[in-house]
PDB file of C-alpha atoms in Angstrom:
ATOM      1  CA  UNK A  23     106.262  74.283  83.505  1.00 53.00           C
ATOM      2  CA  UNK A  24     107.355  77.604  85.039  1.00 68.00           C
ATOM      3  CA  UNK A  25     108.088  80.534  82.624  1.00 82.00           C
ATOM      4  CA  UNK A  26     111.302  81.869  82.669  1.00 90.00           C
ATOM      5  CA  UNK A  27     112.599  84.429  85.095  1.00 90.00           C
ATOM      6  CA  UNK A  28     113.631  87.149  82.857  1.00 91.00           C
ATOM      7  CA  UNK A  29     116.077  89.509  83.550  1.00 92.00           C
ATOM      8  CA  UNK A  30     113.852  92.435  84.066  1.00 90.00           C
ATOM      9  CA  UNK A  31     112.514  90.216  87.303  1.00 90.00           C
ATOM     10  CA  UNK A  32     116.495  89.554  88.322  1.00 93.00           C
ATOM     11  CA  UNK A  33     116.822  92.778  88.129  1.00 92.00           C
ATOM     12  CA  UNK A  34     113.680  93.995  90.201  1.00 91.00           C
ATOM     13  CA  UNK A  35     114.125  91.788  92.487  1.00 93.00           C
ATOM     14  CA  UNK A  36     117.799  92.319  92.965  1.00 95.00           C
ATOM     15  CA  UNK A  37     116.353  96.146  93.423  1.00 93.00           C
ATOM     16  CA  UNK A  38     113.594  95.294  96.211  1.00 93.00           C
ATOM     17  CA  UNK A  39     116.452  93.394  98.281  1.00 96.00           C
ATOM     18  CA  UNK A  40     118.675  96.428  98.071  1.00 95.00           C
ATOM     19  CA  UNK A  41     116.408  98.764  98.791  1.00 94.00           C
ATOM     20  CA  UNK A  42     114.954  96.474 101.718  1.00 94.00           C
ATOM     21  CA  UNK A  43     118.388  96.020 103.020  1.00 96.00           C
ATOM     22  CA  UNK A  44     118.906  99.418 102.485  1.00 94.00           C
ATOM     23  CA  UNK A  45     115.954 100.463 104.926  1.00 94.00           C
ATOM     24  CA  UNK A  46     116.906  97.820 107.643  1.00 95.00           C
ATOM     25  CA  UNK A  47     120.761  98.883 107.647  1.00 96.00           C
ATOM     26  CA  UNK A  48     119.229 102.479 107.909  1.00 95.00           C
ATOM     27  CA  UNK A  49     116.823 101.821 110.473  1.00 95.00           C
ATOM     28  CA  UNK A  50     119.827  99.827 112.797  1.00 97.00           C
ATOM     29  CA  UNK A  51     121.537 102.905 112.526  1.00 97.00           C
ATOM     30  CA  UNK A  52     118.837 105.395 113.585  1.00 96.00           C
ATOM     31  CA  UNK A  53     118.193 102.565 116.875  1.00 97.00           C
ATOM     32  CA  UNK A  54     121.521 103.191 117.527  1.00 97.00           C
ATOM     33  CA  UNK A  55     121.850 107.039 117.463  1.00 96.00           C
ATOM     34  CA  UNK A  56     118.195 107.235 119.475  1.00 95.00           C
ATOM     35  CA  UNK A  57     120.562 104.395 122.630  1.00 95.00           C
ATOM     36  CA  UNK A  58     118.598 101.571 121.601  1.00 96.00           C
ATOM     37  CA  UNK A  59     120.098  98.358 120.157  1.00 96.00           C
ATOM     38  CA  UNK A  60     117.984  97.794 117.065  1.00 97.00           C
ATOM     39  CA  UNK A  61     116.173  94.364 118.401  1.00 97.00           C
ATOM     40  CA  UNK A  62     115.233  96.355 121.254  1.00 97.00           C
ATOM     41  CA  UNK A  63     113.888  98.864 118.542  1.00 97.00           C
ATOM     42  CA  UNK A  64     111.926  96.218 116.233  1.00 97.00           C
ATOM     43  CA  UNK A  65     110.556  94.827 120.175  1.00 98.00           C
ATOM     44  CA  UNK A  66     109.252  98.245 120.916  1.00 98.00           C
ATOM     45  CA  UNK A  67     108.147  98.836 117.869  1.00 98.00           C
ATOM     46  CA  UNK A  68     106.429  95.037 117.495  1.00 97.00           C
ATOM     47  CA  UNK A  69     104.914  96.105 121.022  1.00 97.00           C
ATOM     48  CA  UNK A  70     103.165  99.369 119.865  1.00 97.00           C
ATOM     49  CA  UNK A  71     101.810  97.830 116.514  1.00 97.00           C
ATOM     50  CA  UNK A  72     100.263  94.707 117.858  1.00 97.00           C
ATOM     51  CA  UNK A  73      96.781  93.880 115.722  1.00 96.00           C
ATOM     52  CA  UNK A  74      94.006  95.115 116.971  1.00 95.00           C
ATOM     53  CA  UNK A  75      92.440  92.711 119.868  1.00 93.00           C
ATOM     54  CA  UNK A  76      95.931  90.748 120.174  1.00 94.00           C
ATOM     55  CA  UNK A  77      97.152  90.910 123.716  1.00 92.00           C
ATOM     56  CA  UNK A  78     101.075  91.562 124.208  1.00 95.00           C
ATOM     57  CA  UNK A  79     102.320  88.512 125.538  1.00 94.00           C
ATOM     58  CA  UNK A  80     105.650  87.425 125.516  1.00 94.00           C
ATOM     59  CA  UNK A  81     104.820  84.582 123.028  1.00 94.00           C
ATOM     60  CA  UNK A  82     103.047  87.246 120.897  1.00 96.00           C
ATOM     61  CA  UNK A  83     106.214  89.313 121.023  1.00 97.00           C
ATOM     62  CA  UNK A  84     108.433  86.099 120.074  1.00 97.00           C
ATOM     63  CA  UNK A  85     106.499  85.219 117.038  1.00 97.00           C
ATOM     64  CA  UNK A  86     106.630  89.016 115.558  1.00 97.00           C
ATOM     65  CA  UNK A  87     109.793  89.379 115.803  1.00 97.00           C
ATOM     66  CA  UNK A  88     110.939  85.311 114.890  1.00 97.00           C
ATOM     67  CA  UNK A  89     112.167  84.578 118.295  1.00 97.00           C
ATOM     68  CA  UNK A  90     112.455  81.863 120.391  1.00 97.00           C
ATOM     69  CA  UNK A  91     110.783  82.717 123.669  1.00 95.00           C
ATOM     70  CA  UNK A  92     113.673  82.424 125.574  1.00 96.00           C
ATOM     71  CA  UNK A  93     115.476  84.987 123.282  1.00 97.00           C
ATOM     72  CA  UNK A  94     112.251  87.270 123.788  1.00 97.00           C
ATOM     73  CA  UNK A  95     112.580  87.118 127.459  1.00 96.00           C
ATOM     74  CA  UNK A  96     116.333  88.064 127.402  1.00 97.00           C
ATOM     75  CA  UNK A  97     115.415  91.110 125.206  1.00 97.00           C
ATOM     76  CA  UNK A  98     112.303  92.252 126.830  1.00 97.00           C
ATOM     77  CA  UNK A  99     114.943  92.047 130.721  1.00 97.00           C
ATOM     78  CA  UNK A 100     117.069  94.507 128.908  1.00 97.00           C
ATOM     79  CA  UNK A 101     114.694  96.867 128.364  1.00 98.00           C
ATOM     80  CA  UNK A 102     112.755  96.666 131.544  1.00 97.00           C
ATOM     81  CA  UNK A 103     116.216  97.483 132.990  1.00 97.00           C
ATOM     82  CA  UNK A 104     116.372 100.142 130.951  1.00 97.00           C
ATOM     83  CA  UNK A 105     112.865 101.109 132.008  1.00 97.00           C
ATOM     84  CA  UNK A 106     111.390 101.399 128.089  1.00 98.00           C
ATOM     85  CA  UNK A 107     108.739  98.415 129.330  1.00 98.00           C
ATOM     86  CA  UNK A 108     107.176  96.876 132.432  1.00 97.00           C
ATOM     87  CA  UNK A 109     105.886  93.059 132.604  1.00 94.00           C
ATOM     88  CA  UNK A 110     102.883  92.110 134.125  1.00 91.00           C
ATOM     89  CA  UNK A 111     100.431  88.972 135.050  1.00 85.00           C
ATOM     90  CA  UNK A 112      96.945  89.112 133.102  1.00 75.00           C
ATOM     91  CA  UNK A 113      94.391  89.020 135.464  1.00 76.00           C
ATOM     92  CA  UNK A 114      92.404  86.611 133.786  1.00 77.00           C
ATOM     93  CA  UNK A 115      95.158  83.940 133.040  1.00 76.00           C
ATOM     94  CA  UNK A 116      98.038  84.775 135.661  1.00 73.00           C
ATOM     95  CA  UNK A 117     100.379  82.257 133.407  1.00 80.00           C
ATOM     96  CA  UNK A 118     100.258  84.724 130.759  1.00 85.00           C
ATOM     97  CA  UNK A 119     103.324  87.512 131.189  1.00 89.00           C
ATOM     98  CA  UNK A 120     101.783  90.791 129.423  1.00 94.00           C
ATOM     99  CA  UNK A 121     104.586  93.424 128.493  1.00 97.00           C
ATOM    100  CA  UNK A 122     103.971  97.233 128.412  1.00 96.00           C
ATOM    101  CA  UNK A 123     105.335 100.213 126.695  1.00 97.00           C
ATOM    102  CA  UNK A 124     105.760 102.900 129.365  1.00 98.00           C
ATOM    103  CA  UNK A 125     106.836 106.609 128.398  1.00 97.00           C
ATOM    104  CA  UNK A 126     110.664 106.507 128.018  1.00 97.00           C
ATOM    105  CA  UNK A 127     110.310 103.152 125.616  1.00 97.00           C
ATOM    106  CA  UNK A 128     107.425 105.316 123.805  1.00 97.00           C
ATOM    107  CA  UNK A 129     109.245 108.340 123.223  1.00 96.00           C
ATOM    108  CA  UNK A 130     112.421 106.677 121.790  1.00 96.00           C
ATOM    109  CA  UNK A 131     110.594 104.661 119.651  1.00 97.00           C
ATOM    110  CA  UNK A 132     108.140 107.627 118.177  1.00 97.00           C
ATOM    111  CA  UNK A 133     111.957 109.248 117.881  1.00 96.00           C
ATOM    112  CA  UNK A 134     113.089 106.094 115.705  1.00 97.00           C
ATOM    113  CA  UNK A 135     109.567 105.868 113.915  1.00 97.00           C
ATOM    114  CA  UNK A 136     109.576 109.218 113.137  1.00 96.00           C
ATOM    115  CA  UNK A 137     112.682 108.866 110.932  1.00 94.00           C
ATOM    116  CA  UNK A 138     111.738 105.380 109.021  1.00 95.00           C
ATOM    117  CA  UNK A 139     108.284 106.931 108.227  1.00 96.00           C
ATOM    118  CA  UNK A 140     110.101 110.281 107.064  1.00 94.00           C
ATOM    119  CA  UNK A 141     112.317 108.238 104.884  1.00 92.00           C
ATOM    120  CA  UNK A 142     109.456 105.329 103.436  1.00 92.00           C
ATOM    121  CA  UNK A 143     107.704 108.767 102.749  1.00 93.00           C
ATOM    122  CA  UNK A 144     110.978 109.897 100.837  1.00 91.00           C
ATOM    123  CA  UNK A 145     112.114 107.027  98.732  1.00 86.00           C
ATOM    124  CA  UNK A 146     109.246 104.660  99.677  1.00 89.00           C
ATOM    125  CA  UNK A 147     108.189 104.675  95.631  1.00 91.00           C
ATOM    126  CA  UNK A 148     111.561 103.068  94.619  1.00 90.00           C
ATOM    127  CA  UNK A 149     110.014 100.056  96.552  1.00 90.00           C
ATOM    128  CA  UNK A 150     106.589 100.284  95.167  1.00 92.00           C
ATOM    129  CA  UNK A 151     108.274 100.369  91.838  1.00 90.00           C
ATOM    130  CA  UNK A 152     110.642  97.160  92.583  1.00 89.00           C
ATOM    131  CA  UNK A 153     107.378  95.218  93.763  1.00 92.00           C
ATOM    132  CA  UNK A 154     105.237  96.573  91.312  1.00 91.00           C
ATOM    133  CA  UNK A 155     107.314  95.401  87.883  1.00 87.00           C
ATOM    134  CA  UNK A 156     107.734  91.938  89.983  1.00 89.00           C
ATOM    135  CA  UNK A 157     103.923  91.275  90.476  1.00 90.00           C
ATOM    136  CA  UNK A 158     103.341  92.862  86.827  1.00 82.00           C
ATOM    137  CA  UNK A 159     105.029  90.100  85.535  1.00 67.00           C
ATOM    138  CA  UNK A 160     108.360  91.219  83.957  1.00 50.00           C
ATOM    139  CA  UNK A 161     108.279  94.896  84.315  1.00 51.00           C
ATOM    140  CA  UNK A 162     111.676  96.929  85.103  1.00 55.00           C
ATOM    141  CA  UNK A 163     112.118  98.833  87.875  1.00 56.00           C
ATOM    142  CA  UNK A 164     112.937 102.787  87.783  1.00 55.00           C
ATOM    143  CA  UNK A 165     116.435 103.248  87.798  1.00 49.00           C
ATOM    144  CA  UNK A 166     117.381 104.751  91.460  1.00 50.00           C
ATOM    145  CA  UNK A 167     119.446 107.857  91.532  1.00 51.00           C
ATOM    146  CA  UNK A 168     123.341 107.190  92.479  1.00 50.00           C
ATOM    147  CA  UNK A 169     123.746 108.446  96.391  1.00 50.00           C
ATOM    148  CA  UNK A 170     125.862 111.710  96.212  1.00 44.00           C
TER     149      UNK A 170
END
């Protein structure tokens, strides 16, 4: 049988999914003040931090990002419209649609990266904290400081 949850892990875990929910809300809102809609933000982003060795198909792009392929495709028009990406045929399999990050998609997302690195550098340790006491088996998380 399971040991009980105690409420030192309620209450760190209550604190990782604020503070995660914290840094996506965030993050939406620094998309939107760069012009980007912030799936077009987590696709650009998804497209630049591939693994090493994996190409950037669509279907690659889909499963990153927990899309269906269709909704991939949709996303990845809008910013080819926008002229953030450019598609392309591999030339080894021309089934395979490859996706690019061309210089205007590049510099607003360095612009939106810039400012969720700056802040994980700022408050990243109230995370660490919230997933530390959860692995360490009870611990409590430090209290976060009330926004002013």
């Amino acid at each position: 049988m399971a040991a009980e949850i105690t409420t030192a892990e309620y209450r760190a875990l209550a604190e990782l999914r604020y503070l995660i929910r914290k840094f996506v809300g965030e993050g939406d809102a620094a998309a939107r003040a760069a012009g980007l809609e912030p799936q077009q933000y987590l696709l650009l982003l998804a497209l630049r931090g591939l693994p090493e060795g994996e190409e950037a198909t669509i279907r690659a792009l889909a499963d990153r990002l927990a899309l269906k392929h269709h909704s991939a495709v949709e996303l990845i028009d809008r910013l080819e419209t926008h002229g953030y990406v450019r598609r392309s045929r591999n030339r080894e399999d021309r089934r395979q649609v490859l996706v690019v990050l061309l210089p205007r998609g590049e510099k607003l997302l360095e612009q939106v990266a810039r400012d969720r690195i700056s802040e994980l550098r700022a408050s990243g340790a109230a995370l660490v904290n919230a997933i530390s006491a959860l692995l360490e088996r009870g611990g409590s998380p430090a209290v976060r400081k009330k926004p002013r």
